[in-house]
PDB file of C-alpha atoms in Angstrom:
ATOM      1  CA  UNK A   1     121.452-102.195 133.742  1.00 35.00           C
ATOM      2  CA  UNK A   2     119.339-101.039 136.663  1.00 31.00           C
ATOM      3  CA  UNK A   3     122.100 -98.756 137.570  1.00 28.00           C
ATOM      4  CA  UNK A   4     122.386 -97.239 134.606  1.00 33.00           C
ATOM      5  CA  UNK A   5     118.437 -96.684 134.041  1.00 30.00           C
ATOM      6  CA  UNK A   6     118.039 -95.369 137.329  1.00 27.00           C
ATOM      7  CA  UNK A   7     120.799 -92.769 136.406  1.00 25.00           C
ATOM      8  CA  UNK A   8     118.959 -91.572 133.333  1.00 29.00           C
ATOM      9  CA  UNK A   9     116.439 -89.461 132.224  1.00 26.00           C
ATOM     10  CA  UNK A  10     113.064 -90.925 132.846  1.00 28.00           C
ATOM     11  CA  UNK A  11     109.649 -90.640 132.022  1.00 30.00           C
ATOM     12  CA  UNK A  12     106.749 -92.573 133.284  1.00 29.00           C
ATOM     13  CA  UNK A  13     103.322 -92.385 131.624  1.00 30.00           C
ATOM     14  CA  UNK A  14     100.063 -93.948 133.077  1.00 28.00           C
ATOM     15  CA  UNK A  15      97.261 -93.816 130.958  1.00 29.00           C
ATOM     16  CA  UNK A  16      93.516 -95.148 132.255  1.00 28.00           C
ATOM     17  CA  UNK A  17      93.693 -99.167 132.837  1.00 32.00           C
ATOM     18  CA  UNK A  18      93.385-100.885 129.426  1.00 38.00           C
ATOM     19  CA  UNK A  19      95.381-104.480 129.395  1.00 45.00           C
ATOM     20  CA  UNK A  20      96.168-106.580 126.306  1.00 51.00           C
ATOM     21  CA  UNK A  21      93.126-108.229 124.737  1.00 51.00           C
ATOM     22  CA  UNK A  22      92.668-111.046 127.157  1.00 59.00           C
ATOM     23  CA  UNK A  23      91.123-113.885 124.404  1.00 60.00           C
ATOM     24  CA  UNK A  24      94.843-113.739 123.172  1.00 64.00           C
ATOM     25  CA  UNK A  25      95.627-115.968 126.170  1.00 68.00           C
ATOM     26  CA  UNK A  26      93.477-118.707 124.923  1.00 74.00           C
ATOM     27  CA  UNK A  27      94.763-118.287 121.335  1.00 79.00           C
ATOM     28  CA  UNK A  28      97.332-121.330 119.904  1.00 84.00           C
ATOM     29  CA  UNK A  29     100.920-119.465 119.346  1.00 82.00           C
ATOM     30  CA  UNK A  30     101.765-119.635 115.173  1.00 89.00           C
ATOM     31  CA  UNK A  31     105.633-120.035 114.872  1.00 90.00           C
ATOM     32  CA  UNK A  32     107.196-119.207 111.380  1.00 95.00           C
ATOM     33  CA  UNK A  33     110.778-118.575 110.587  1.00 96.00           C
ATOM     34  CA  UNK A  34     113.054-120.039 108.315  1.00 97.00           C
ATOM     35  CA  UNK A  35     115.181-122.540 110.993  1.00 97.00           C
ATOM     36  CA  UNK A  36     113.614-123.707 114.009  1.00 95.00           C
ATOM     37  CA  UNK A  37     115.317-125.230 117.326  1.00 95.00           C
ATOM     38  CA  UNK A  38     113.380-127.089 120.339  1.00 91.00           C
ATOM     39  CA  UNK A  39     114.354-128.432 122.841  1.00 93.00           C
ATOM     40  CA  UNK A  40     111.647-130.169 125.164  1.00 91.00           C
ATOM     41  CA  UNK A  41     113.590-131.392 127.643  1.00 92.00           C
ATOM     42  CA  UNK A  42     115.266-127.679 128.683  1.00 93.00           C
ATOM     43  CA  UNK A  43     112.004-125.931 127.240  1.00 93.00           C
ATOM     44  CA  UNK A  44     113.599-123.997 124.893  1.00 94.00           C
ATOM     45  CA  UNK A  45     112.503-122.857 121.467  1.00 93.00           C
ATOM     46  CA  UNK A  46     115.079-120.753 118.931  1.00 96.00           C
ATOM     47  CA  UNK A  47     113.380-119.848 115.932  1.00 96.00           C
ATOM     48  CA  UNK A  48     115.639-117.938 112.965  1.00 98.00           C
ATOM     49  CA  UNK A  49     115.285-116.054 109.824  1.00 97.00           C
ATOM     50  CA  UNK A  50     112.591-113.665 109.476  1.00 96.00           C
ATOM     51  CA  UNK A  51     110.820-115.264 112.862  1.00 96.00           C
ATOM     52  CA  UNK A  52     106.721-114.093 112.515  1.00 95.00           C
ATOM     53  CA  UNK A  53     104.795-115.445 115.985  1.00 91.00           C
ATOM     54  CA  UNK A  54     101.142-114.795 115.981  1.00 90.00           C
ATOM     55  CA  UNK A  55      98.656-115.555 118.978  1.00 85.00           C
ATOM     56  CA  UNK A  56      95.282-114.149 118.128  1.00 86.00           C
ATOM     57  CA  UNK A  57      95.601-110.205 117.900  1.00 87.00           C
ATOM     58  CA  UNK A  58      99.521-110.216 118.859  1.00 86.00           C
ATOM     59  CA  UNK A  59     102.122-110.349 116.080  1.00 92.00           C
ATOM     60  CA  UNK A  60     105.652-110.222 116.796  1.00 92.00           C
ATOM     61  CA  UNK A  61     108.689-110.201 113.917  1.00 96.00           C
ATOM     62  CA  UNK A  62     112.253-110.379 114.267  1.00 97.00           C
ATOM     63  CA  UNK A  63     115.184-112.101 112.663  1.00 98.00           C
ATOM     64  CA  UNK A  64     115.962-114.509 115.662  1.00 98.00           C
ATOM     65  CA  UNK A  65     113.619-115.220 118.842  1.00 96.00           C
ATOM     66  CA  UNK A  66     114.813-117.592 121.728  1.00 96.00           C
ATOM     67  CA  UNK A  67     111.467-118.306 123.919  1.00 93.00           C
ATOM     68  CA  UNK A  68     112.041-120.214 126.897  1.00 94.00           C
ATOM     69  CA  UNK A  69     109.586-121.416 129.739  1.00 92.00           C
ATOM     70  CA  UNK A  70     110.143-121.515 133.315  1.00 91.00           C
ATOM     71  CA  UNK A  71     108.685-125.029 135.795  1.00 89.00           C
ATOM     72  CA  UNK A  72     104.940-123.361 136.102  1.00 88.00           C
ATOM     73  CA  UNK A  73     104.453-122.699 132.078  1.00 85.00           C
ATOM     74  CA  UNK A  74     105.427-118.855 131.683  1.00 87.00           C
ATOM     75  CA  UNK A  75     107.403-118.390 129.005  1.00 88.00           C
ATOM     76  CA  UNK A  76     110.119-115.488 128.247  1.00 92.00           C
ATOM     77  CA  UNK A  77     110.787-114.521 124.784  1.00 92.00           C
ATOM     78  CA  UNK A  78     113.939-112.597 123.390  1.00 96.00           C
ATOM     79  CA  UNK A  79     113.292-111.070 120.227  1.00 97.00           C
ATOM     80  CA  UNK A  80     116.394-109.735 118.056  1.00 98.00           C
ATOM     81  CA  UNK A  81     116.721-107.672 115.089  1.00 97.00           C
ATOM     82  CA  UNK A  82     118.464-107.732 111.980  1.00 96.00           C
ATOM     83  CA  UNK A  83     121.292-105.259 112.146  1.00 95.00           C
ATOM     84  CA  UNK A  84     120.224-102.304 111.212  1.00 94.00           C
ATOM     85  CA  UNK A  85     116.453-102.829 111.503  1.00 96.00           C
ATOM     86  CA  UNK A  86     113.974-103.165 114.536  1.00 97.00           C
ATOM     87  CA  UNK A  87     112.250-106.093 116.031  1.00 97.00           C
ATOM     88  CA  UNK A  88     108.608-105.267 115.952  1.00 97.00           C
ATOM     89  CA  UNK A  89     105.377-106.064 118.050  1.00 93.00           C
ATOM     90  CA  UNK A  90     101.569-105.419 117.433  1.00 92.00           C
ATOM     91  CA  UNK A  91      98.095-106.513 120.043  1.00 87.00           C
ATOM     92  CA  UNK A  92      95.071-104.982 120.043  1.00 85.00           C
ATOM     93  CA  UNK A  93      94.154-103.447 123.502  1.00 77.00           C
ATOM     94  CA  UNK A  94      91.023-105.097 125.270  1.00 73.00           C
ATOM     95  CA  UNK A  95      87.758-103.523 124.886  1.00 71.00           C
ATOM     96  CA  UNK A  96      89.083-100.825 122.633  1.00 75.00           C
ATOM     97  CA  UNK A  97      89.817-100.532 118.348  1.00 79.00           C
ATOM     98  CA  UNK A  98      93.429 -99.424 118.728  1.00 83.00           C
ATOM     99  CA  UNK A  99      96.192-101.294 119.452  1.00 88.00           C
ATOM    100  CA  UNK A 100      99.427-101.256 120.965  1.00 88.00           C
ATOM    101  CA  UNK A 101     102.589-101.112 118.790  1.00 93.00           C
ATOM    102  CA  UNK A 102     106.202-101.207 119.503  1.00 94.00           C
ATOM    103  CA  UNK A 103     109.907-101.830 118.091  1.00 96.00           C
ATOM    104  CA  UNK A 104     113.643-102.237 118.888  1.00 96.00           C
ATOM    105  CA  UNK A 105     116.567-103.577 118.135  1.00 96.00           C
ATOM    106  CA  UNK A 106     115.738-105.726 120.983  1.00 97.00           C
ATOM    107  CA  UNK A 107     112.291-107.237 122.884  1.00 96.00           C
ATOM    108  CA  UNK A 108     111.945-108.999 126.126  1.00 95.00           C
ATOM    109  CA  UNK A 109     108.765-110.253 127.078  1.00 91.00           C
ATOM    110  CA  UNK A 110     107.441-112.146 130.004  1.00 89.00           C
ATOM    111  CA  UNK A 111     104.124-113.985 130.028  1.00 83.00           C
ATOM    112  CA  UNK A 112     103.819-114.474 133.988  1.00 86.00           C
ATOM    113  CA  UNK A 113     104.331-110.350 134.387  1.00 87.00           C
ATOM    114  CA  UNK A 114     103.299-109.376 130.802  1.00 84.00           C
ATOM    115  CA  UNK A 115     105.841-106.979 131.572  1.00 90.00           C
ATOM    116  CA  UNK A 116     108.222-105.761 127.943  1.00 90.00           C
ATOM    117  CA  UNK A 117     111.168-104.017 127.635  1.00 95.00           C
ATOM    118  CA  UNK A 118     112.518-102.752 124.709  1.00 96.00           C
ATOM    119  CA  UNK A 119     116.317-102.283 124.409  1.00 96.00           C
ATOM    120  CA  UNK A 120     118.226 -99.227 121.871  1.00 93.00           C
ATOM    121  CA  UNK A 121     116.006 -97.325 119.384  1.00 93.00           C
ATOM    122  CA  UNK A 122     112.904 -98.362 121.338  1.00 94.00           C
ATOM    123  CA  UNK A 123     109.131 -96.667 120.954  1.00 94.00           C
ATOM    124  CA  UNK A 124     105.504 -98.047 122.041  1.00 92.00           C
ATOM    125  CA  UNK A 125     102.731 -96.518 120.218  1.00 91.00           C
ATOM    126  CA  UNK A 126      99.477 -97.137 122.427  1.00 85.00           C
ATOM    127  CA  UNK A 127      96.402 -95.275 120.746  1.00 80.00           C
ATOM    128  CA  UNK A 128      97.626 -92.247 119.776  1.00 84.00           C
ATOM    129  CA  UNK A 129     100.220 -91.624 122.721  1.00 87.00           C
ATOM    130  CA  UNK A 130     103.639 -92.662 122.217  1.00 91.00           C
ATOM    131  CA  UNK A 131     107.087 -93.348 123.981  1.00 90.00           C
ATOM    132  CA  UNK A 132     110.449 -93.297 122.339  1.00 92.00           C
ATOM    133  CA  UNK A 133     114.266 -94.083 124.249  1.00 92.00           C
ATOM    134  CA  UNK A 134     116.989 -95.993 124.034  1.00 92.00           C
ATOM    135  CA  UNK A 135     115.010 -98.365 126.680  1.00 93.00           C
ATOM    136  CA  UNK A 136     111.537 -98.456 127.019  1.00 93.00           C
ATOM    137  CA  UNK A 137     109.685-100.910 130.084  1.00 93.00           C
ATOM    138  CA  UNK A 138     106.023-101.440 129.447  1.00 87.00           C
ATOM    139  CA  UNK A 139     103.322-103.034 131.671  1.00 87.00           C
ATOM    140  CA  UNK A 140     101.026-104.880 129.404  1.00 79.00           C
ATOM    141  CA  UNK A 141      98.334-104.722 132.492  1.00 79.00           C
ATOM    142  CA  UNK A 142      98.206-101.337 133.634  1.00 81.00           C
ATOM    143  CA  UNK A 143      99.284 -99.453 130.458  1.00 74.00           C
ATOM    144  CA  UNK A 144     102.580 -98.348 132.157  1.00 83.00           C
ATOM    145  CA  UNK A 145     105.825 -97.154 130.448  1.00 81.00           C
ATOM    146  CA  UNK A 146     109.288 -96.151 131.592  1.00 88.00           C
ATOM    147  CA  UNK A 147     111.984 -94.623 129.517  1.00 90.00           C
ATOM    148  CA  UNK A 148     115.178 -93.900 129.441  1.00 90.00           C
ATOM    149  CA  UNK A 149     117.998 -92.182 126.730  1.00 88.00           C
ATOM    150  CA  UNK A 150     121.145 -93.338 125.928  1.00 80.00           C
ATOM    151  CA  UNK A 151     123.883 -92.902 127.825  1.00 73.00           C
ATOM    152  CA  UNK A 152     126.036 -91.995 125.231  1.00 66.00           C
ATOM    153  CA  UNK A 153     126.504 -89.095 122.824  1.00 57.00           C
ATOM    154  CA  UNK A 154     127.563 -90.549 119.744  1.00 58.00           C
ATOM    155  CA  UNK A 155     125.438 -88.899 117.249  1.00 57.00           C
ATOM    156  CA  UNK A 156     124.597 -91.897 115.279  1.00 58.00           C
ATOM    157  CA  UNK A 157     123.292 -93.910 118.246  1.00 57.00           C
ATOM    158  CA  UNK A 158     120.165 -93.306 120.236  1.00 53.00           C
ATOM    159  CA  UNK A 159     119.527 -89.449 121.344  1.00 57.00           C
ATOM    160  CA  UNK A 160     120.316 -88.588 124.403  1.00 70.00           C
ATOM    161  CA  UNK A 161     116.494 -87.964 125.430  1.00 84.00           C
ATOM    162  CA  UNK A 162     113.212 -89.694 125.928  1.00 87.00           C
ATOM    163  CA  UNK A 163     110.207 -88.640 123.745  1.00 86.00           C
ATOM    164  CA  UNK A 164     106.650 -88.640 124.684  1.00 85.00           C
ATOM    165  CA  UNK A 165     103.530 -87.474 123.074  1.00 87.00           C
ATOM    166  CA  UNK A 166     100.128 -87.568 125.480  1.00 84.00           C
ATOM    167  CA  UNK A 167      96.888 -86.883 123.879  1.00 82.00           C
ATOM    168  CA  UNK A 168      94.305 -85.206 125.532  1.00 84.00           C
ATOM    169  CA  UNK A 169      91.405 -87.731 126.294  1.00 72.00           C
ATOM    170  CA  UNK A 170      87.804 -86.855 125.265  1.00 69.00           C
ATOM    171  CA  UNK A 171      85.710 -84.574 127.385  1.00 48.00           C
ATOM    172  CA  UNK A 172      82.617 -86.240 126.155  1.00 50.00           C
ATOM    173  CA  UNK A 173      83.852 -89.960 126.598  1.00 52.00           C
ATOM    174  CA  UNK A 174      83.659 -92.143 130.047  1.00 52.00           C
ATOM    175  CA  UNK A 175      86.953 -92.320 130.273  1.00 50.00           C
ATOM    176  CA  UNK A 176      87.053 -88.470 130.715  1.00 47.00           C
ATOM    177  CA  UNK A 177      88.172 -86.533 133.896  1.00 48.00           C
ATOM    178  CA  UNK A 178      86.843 -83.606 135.570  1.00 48.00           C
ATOM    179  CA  UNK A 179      88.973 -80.674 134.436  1.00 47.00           C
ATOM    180  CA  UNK A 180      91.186 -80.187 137.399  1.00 43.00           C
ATOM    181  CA  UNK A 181      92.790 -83.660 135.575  1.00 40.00           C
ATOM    182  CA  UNK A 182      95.161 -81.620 133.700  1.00 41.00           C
ATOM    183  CA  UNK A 183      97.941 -82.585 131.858  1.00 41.00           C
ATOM    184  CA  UNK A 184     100.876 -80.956 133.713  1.00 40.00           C
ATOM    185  CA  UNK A 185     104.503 -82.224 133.692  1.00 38.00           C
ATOM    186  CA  UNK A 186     105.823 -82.179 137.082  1.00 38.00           C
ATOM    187  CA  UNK A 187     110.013 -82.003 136.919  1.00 33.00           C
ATOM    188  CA  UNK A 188     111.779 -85.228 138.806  1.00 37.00           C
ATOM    189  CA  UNK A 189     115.430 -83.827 139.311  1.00 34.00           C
ATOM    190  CA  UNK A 190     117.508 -82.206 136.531  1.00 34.00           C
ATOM    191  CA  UNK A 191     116.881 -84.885 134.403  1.00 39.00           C
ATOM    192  CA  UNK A 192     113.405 -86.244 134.356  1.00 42.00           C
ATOM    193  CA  UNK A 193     110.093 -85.946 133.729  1.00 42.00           C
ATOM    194  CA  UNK A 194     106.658 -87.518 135.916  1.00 43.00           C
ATOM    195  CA  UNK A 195     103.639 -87.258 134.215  1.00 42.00           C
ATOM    196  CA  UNK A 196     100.689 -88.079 137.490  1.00 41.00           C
ATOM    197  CA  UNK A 197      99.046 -91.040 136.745  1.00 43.00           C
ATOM    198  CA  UNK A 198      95.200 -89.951 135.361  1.00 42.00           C
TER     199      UNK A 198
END
């Protein structure tokens, strides 16, 4: 897999710092689904059937989650789709009113990193700036994306290209930049894109 993303087009978007709303941490974790699985003694939870897990601001959905957790309490969730439709995941960003969004056919998350990656059909919404690919690797801390498309050309897969829309930040807010900020693309080969972290 690493091969193959560093091979493809990618696109790397840093927006200002904004993490995950940090009271989620301190939230109890809501499992629903319609068949649950745990195991205690390998720390393993399988949850099935139109899975909903909420933990304060963060909902996730899915048809089938396995959520394990490693010897220091960090646990790793694997969130699958129904065929045909998209695992999906919503938090509200810390500090802010907006929140960040994504889906696939299939989420990873880590708790120790807060790192996601979204496999085939993926896009993360985060304000109004958005990434689309057939992966998409998201740091929860620093706002962070990578992309890549699909390596294949079959027309009813995943294009063959990453999306991204940036908006332009206010002027007037304190989050704004003195002009020279820009927004310029800056090419990374014959198949990428940078955009220079703000």
């Amino acid at each position: 897999m690493i091969l193959r993303i560093a091979t493809l087009a990618l696109a790397i978007v840093a927006s200002q710092p904004a993490i995950a709303e940090k009271a989620d941490r301190d939230k109890p974790m809501l499992l629903e689904a319609a068949r649950m699985s745990i195991d205690d003694a390998k720390k393993v939870q399988i949850l099935e059937g139109d899975v909903v897990i909420t933990k304060g601001t963060l909902i996730l959905r899915a048809e089938r989650i396995i959520i394990s957790e490693d010897q220091y309490g960090f646990q790793k969730g694997i969130a699958f789709a129904a065929p045909g439709a998209k695992a999906t995941f919503r938090q509200k960003r810390e500090g802010r009113d907006d929140y960040v969004e994504g889906e696939a056919e299939r989420i990873e998350y880590n708790s120790n990193s807060e790192i996601a990656e979204l496999f085939h059909r993926a896009r993360i919404r985060s304000g109004d700036d958005e990434v689309r690919g057939d992966y998409v690797w998201y740091d929860a801390v620093s706002e962070k994306f990578l992309a890549s498309a699909s390596e294949t050309r079959d027309p009813r897969s995943a294009p063959a290209r990453v999306r991204a829309v940036i908006q332009p930040r206010n002027k007037g807010s304190e989050a704004a930049r003195p002009e020279t900020r820009g927004e310029r693309l800056e090419l990374r080969g014959a198949s990428g894109i940078e955009l220079p972290a703000q």
